CSV table of N, CA, C and O in Angstrom, one decimal:
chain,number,residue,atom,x,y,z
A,598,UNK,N,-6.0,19.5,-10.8
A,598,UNK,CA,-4.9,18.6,-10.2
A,598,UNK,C,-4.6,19.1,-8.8
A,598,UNK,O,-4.1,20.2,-8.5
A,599,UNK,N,-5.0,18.1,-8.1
A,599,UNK,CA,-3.8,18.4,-6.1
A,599,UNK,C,-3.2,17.9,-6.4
A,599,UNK,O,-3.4,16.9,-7.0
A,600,UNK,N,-1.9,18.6,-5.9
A,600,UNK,CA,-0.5,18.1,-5.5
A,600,UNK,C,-0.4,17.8,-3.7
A,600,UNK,O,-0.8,18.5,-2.7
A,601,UNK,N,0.0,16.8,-3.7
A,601,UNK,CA,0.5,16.4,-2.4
A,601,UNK,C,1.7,16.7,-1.6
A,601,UNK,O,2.5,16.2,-2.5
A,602,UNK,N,2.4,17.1,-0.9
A,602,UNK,CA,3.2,16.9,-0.3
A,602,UNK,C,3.8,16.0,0.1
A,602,UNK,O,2.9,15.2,0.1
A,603,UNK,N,5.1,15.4,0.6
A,603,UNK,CA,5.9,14.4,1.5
A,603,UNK,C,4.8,14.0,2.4
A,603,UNK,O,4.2,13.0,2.4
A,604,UNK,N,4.8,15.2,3.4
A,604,UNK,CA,4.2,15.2,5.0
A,604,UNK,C,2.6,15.2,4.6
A,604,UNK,O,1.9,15.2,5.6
A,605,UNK,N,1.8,15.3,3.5
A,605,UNK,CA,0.6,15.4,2.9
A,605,UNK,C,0.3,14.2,2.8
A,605,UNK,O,-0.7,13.8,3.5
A,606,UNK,N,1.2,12.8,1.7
A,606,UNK,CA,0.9,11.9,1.8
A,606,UNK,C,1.1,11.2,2.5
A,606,UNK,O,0.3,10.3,2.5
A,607,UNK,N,2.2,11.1,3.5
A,607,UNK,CA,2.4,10.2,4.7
A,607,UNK,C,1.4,10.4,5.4
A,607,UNK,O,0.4,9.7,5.2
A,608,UNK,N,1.3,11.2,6.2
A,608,UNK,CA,0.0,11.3,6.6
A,608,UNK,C,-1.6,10.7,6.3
A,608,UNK,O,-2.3,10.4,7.2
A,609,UNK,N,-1.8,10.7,5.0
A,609,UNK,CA,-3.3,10.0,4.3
A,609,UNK,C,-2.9,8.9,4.0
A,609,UNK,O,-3.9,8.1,4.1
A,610,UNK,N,-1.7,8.4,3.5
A,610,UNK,CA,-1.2,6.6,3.7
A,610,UNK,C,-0.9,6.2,5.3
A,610,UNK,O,-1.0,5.1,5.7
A,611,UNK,N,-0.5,7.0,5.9
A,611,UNK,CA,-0.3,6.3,7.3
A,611,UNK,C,0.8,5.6,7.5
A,611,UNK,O,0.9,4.7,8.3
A,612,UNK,N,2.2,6.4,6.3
A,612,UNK,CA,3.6,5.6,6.8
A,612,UNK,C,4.5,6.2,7.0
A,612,UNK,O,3.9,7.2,7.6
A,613,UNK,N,5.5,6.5,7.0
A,613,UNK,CA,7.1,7.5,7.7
A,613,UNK,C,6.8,8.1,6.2
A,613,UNK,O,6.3,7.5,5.2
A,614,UNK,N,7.3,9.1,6.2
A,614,UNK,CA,7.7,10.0,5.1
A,614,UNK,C,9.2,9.3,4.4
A,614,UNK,O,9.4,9.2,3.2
A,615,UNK,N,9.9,8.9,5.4
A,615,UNK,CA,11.3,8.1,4.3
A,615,UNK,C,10.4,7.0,3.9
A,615,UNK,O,11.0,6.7,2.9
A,616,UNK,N,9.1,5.9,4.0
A,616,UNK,CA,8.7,4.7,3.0
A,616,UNK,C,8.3,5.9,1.7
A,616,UNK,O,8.7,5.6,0.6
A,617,UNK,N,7.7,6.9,1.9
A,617,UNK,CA,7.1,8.0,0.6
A,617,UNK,C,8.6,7.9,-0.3
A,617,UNK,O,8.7,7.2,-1.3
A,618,UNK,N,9.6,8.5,0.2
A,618,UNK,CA,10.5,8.4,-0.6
A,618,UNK,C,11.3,7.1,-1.1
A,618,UNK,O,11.7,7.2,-2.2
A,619,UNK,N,11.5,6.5,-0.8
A,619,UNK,CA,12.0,5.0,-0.7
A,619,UNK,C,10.9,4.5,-2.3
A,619,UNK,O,11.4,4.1,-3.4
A,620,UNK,N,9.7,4.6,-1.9
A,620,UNK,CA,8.7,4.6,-3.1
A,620,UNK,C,8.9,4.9,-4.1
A,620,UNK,O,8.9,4.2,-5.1
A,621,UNK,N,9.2,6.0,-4.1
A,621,UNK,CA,9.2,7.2,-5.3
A,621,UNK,C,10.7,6.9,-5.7
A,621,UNK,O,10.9,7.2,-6.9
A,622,UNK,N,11.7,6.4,-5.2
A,622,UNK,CA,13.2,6.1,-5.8
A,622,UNK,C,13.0,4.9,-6.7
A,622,UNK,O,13.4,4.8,-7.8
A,623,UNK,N,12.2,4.0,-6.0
A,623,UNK,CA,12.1,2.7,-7.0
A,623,UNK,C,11.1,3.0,-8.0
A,623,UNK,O,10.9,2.2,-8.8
A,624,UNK,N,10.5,4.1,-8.0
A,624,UNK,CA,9.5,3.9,-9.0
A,624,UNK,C,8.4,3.1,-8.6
A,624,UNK,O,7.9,2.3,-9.4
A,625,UNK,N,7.9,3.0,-7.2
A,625,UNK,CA,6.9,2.4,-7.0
A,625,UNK,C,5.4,3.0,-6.9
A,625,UNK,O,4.4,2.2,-7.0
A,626,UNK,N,5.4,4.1,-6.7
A,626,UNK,CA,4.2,5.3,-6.8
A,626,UNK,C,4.7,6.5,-7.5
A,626,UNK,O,5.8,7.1,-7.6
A,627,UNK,N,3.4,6.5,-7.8
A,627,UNK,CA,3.7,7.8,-8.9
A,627,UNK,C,4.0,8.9,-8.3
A,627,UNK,O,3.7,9.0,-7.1
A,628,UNK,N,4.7,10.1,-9.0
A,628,UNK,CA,5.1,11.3,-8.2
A,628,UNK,C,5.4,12.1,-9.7
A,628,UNK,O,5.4,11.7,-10.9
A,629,UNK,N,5.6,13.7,-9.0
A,629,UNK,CA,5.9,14.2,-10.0
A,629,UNK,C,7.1,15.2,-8.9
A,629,UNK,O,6.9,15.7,-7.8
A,630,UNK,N,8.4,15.3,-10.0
A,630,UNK,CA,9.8,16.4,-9.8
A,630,UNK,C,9.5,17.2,-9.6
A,630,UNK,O,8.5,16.7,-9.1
A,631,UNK,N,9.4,18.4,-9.4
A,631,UNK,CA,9.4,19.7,-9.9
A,631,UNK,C,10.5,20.4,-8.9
A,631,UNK,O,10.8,20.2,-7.7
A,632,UNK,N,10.9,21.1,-9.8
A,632,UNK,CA,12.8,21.5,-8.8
A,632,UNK,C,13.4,20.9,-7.9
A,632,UNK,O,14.0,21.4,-7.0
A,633,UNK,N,13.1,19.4,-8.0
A,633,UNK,CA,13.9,18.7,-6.9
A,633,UNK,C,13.2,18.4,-5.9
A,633,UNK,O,13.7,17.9,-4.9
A,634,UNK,N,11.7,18.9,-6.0
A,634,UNK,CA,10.9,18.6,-4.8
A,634,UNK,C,9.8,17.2,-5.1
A,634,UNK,O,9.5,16.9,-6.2
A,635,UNK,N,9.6,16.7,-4.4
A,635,UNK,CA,8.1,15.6,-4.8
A,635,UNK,C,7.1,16.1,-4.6
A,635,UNK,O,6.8,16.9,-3.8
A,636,UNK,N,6.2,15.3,-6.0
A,636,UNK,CA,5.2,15.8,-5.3
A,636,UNK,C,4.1,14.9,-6.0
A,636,UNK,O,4.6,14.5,-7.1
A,637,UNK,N,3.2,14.5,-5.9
A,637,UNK,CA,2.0,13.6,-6.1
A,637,UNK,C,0.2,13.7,-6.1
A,637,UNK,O,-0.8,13.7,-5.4
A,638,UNK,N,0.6,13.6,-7.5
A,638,UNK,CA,-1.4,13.9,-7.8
A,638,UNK,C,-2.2,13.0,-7.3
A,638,UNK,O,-2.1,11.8,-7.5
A,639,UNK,N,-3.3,13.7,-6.3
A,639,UNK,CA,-4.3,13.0,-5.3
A,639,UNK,C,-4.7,11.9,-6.4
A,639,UNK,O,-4.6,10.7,-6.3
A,640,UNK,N,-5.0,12.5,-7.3
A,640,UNK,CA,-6.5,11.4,-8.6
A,640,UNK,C,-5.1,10.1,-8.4
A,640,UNK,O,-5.4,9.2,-7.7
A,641,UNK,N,-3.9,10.2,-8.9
A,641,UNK,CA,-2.8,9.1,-9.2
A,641,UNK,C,-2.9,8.4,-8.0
A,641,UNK,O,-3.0,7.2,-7.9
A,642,UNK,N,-2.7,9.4,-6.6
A,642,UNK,CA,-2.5,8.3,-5.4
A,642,UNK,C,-4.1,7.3,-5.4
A,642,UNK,O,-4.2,6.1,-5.2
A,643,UNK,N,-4.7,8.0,-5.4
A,643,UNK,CA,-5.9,7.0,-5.3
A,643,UNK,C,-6.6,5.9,-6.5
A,643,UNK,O,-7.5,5.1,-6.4
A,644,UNK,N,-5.8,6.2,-7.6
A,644,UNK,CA,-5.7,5.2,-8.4
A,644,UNK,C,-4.6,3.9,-8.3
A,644,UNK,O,-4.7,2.8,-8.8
A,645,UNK,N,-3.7,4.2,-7.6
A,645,UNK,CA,-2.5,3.8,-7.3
A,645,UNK,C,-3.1,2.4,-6.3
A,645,UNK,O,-3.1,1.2,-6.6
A,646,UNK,N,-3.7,3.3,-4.9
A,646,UNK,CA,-4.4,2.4,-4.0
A,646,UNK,C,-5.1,1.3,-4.5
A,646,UNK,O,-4.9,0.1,-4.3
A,647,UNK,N,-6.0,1.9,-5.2
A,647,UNK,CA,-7.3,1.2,-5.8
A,647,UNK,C,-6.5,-0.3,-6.3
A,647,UNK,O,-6.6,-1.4,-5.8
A,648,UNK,N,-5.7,0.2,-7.6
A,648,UNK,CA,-5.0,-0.9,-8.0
A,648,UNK,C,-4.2,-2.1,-7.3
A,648,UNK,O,-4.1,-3.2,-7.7
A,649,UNK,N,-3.7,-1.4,-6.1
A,649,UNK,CA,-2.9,-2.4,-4.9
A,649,UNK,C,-4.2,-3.3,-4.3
A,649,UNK,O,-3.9,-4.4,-3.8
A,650,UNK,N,-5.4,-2.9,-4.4
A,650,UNK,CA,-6.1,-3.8,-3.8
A,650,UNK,C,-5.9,-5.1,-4.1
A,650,UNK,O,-5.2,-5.1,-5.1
A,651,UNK,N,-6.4,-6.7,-3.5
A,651,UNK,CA,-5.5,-7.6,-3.8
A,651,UNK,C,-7.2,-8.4,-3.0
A,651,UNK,O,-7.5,-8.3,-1.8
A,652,UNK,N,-8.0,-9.1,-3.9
A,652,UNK,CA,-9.3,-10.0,-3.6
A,652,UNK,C,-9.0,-10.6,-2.8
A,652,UNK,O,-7.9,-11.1,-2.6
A,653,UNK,N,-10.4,-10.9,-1.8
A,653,UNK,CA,-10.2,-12.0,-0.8
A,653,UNK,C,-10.3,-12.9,-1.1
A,653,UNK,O,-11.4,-13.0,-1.6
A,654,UNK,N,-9.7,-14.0,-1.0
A,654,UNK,CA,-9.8,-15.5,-1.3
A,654,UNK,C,-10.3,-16.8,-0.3
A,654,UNK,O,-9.8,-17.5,0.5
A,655,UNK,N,-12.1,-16.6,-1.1
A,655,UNK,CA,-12.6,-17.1,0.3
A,655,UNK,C,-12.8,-18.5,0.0
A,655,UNK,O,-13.7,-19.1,0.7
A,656,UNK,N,-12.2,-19.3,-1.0
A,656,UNK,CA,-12.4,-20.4,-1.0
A,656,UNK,C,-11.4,-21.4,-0.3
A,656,UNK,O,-10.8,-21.2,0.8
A,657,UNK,N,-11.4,-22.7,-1.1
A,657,UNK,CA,-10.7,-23.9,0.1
A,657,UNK,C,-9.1,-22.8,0.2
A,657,UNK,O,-8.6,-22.1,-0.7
A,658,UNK,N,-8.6,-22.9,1.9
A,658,UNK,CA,-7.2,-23.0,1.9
A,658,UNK,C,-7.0,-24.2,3.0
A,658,UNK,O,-7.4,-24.3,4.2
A,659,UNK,N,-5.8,-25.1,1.8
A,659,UNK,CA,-5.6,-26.3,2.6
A,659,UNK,C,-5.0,-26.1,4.0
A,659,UNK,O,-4.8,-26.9,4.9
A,660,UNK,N,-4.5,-24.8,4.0
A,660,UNK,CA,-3.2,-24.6,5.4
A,660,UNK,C,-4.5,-24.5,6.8
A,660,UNK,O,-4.2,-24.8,7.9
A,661,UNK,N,-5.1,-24.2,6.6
A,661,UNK,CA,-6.6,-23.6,7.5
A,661,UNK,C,-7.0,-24.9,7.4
A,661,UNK,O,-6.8,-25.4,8.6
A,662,UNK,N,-7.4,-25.8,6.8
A,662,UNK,CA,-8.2,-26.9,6.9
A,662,UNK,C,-7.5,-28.1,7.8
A,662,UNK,O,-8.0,-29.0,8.5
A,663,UNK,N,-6.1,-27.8,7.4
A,663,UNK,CA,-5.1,-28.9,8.0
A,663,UNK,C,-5.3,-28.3,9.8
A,663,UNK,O,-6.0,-28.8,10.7
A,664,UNK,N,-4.6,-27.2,9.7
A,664,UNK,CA,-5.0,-26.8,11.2
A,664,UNK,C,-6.2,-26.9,11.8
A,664,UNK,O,-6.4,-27.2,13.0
A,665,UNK,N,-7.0,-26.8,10.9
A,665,UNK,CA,-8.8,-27.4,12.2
A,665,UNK,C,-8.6,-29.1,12.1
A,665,UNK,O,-8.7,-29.5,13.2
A,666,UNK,N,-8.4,-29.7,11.5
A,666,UNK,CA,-8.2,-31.1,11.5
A,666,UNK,C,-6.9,-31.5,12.9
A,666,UNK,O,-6.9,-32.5,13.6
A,667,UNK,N,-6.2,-30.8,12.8
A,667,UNK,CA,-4.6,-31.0,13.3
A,667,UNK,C,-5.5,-30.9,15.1
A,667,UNK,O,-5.3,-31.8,16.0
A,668,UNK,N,-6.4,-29.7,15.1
A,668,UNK,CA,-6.6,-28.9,16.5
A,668,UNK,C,-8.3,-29.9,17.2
A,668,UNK,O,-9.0,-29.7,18.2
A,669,UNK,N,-8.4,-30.9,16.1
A,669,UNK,CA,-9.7,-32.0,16.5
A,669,UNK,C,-8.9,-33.1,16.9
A,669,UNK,O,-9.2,-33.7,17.9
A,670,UNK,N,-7.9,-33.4,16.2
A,670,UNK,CA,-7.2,-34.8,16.4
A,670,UNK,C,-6.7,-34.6,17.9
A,670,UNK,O,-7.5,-35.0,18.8
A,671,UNK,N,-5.7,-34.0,18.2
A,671,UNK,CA,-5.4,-33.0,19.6
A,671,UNK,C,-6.2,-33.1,20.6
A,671,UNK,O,-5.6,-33.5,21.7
A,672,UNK,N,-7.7,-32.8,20.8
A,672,UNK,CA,-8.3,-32.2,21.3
A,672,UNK,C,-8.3,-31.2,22.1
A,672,UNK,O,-8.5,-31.1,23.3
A,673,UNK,N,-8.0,-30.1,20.8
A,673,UNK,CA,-8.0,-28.5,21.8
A,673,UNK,C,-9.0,-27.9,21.1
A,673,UNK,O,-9.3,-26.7,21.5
């Protein structure tokens, strides 16, 4: 098991150290206590990630279709 740091994971997520904690109050990423400190198993954060991923959706979107239609009628 690695444990992460505050300044460990902000750093390899790429956000302020108060979103790390803000996270961890709601229970939105996993963490673990230990005397009052945080701290976060690498394997969990990268399961964590993995799971936030969110598919691209490459099929019809009418809002895209309306705008190329909207930007022909126009002619721009």
């Amino acid at each position: 098991m690695q444990l992460l740091t505050i300044k460990e994971l902000s750093n390899l997520l790429k956000v302020k150290e108060k979103t790390i904690y803000q996270w961890a109050a709601i229970r939105q990423i996993p963490c673990i206590k230990l005397n009052g400190s945080l701290r976060f198993d690498h394997e969990d954060i990268l399961a964590w990630v993995e799971s936030s991923k969110k598919e691209a959706d490459t099929g019809y979107n009418e809002l895209v279709t309306r705008a190329r239609a909207s930007n022909r009628i126009g002619g721009n």
